mmCIF file of C-alpha atoms in Angstrom:
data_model
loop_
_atom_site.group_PDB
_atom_site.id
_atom_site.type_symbol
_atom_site.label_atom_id
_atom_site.label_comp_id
_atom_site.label_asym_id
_atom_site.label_seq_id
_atom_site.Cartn_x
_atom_site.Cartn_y
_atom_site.Cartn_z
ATOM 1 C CA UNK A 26 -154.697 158.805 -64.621
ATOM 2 C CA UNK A 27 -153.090 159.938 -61.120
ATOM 3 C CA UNK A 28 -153.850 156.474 -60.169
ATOM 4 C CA UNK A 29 -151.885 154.540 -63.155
ATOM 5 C CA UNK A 30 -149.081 157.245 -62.656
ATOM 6 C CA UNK A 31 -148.805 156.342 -59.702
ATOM 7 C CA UNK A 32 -148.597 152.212 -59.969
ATOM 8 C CA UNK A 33 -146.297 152.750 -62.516
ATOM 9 C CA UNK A 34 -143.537 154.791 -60.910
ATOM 10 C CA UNK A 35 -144.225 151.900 -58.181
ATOM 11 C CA UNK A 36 -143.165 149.445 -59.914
ATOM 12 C CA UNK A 37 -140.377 151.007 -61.784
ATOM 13 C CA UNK A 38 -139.052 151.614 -58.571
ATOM 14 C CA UNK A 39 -139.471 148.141 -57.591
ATOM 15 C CA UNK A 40 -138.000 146.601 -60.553
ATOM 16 C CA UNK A 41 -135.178 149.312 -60.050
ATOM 17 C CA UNK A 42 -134.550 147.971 -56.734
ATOM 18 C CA UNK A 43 -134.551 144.457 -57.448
ATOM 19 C CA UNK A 44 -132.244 145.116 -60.227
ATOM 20 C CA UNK A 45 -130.077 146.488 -57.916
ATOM 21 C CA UNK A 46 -130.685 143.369 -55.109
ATOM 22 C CA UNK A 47 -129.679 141.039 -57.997
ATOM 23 C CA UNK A 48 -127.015 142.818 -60.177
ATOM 24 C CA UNK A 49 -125.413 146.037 -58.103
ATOM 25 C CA UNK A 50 -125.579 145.217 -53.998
ATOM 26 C CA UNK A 51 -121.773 145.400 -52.959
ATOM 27 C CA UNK A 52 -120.357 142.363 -51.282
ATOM 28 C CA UNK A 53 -120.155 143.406 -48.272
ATOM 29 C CA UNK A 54 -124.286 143.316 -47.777
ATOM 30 C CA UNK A 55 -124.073 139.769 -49.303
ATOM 31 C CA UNK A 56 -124.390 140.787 -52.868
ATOM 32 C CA UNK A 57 -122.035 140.149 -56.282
ATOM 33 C CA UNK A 58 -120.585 143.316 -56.692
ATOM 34 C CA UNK A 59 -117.519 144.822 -55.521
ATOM 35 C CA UNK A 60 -117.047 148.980 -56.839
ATOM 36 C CA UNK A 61 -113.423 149.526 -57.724
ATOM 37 C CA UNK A 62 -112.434 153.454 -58.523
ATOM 38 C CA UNK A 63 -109.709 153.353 -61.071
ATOM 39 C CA UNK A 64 -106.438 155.296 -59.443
ATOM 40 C CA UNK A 65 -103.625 156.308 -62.288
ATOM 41 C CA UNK A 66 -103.057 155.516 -65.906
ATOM 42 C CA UNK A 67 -101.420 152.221 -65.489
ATOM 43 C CA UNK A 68 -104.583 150.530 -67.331
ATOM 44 C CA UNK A 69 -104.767 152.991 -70.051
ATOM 45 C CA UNK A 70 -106.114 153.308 -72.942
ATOM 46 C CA UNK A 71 -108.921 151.038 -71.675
ATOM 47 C CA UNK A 72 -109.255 152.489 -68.044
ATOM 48 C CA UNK A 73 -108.132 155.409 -66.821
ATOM 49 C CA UNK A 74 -107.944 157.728 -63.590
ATOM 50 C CA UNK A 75 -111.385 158.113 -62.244
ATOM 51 C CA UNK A 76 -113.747 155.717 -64.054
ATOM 52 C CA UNK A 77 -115.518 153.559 -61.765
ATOM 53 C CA UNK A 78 -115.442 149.834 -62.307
ATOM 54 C CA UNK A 79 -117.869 147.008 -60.635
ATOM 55 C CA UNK A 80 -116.337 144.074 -60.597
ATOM 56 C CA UNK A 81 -117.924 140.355 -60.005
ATOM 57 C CA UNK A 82 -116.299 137.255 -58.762
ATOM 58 C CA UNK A 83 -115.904 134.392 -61.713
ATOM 59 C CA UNK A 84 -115.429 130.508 -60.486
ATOM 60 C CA UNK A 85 -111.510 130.867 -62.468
ATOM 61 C CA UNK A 86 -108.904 133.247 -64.275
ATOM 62 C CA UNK A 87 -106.597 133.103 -66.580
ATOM 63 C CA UNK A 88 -103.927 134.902 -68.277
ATOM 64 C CA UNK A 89 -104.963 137.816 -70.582
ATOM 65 C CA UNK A 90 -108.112 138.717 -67.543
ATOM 66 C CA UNK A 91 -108.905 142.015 -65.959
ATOM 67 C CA UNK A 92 -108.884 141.292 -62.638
ATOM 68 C CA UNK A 93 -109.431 143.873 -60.158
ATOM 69 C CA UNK A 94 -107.388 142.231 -56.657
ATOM 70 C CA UNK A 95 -106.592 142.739 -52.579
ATOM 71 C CA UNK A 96 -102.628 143.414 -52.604
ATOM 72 C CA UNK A 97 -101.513 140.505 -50.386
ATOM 73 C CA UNK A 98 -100.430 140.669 -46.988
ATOM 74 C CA UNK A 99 -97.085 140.692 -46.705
ATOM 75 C CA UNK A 100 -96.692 142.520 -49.462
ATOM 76 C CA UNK A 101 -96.000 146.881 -50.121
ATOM 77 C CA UNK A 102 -99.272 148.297 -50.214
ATOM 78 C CA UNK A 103 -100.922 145.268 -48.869
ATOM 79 C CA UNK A 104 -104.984 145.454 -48.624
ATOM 80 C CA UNK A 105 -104.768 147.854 -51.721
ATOM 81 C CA UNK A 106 -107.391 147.189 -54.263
ATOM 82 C CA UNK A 107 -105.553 147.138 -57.477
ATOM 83 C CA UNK A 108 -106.913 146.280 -61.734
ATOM 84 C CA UNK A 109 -104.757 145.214 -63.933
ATOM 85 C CA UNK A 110 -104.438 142.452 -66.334
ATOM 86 C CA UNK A 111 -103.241 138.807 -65.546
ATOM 87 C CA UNK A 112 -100.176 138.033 -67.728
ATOM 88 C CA UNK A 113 -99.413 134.812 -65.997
ATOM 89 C CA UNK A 114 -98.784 132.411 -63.342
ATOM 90 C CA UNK A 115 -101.633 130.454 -61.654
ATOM 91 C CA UNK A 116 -104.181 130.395 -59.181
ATOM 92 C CA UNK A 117 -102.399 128.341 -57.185
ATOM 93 C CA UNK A 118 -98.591 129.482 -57.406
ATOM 94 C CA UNK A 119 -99.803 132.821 -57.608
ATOM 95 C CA UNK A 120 -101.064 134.851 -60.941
ATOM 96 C CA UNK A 121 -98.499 137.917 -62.190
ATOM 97 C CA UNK A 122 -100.114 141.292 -63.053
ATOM 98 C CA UNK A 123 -99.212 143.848 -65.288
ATOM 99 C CA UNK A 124 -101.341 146.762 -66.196
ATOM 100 C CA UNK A 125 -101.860 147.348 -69.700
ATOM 101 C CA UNK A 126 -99.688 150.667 -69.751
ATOM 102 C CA UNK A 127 -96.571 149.455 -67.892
ATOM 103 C CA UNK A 128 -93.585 147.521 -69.399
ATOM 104 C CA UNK A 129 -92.796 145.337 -66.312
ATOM 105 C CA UNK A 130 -95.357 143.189 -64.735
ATOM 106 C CA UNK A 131 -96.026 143.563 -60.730
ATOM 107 C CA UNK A 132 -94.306 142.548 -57.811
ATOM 108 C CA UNK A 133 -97.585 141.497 -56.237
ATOM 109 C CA UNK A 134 -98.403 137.610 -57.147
ATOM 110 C CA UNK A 135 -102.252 137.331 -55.848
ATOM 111 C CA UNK A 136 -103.542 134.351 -55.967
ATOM 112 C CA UNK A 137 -107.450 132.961 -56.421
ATOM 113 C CA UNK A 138 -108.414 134.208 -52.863
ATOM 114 C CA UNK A 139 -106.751 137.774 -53.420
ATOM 115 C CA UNK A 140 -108.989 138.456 -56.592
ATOM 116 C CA UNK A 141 -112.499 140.055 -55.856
ATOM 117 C CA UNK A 142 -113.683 139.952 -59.707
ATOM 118 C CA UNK A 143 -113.400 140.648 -63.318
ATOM 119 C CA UNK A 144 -114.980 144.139 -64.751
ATOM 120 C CA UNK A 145 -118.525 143.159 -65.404
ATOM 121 C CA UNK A 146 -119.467 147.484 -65.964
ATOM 122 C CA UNK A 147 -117.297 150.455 -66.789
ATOM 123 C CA UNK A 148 -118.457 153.941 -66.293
ATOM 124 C CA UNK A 149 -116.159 156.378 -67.061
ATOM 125 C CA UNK A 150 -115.195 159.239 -64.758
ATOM 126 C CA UNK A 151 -118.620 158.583 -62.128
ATOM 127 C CA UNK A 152 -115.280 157.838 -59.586
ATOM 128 C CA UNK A 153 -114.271 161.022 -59.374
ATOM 129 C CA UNK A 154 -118.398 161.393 -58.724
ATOM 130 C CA UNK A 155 -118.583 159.121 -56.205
ATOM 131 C CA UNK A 156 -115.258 160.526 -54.851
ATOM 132 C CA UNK A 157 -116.091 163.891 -54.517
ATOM 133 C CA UNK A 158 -119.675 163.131 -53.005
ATOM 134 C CA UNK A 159 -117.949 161.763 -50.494
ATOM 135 C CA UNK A 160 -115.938 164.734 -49.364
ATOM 136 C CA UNK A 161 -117.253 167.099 -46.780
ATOM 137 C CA UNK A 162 -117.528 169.832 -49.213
ATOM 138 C CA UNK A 163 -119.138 167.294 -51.890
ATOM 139 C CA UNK A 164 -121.400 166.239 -49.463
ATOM 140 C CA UNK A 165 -122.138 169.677 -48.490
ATOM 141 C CA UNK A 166 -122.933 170.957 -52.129
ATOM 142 C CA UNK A 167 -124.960 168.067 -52.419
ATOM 143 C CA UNK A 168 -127.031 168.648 -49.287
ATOM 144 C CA UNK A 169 -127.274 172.435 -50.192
ATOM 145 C CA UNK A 170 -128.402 171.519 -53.970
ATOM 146 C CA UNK A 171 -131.120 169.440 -52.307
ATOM 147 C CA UNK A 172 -132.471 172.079 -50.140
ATOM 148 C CA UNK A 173 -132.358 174.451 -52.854
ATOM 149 C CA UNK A 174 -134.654 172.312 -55.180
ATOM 150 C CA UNK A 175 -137.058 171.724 -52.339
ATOM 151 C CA UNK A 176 -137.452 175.317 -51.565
ATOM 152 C CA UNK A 177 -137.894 176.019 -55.284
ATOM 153 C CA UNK A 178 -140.181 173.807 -55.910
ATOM 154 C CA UNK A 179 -142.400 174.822 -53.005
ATOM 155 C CA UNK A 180 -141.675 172.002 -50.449
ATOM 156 C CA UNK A 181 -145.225 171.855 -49.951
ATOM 157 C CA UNK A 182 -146.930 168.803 -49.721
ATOM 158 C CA UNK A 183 -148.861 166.949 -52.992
ATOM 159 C CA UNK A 184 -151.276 168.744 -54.811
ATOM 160 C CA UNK A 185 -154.596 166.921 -53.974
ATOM 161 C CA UNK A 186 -153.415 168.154 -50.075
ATOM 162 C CA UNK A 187 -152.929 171.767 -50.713
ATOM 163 C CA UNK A 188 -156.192 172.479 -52.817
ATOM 164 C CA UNK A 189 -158.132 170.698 -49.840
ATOM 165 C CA UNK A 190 -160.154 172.744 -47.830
ATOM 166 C CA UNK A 191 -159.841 173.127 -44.508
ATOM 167 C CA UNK A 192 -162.117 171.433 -41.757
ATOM 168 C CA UNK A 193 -163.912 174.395 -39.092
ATOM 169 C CA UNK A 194 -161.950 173.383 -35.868
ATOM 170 C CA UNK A 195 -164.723 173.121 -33.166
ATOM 171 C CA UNK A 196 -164.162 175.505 -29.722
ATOM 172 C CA UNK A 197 -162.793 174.332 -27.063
ATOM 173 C CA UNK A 198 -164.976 173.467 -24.055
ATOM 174 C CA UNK A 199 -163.889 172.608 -20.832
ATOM 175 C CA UNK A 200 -165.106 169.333 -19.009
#
């Protein structure tokens, strides 16, 4: 039973890490995916302040997209990683954003190269997770909470190696 336990969890956590090869590895290590943490409520009612968003890059876009997008250079705020919703323009002259809870669009006109993706998964609030793990006091919880379990739970080895019984050493002779 141990044994089939054991080739299970295995490949669970291969099919878990392939998943993530093929659907969640961020574009910097080659992969589709860029993470986008959503800052304010100008995107509200459908994002809002802390949700994390993965974004993936599409072959077009057109008016009426989410698009998460690199403020251009040149531009205030340029290199900024902004999401809001394309309301017209073109690739080409240059698209113009508006997020869904502002009355004026953007002074920003990305075009095609600026735009890192459309919101391919949604999951509210894990930014301000991710956020906070990444703090030196997140981090340190974190850290702390992981010690803690592994001194609770005995941080002993498996079970099979603790109920083994110990091998007479022979003495020690010298040559």
């Amino acid at each position: 039973m141990r044994r089939l336990l054991s080739a299970l969890s295995t490949v669970v956590l291969l099919a878990a890490f392939v998943g993530w090869m093929v659907y969640l590895r961020p574009a910097p290590l080659g992969g589709p995916a860029t993470f986008v943490i959503v800052s304010g409520t100008s995107m509200e009612p459908r994002l809002h302040d802390g949700d994390l968003v993965v974004v993936r890059r599409q072959d077009s876009y057109s008016p009426g997209d989410v698009v998460a997008f690199q403020v251009p250079e040149g531009e205030p705020g340029a290199g900024a990683m902004v999401i809001h919703r394309i309301v017209g323009g073109s690739a080409r002259s240059g698209f113009r954003m508006r997020g869904d809870n502002k009355a004026l669009a953007d002074l920003w006109r990305p075009r095609d190269g600026d735009i890192v993706g459309r919101p391919w998964l949604e999951v509210p609030r894990a930014g301000r997770m991710v956020t906070t793990l990444g703090s030196p006091i997140g981090a340190g919880t974190a850290a702390g909470l992981l010690v803690f379990l592994y001194v609770l739970t005995g941080g002993a080895p498996p079970s099979s190696a603790r109920n083994a019984v110990p091998r007479p050493v022979p003495p020690f002779t010298p040559l």
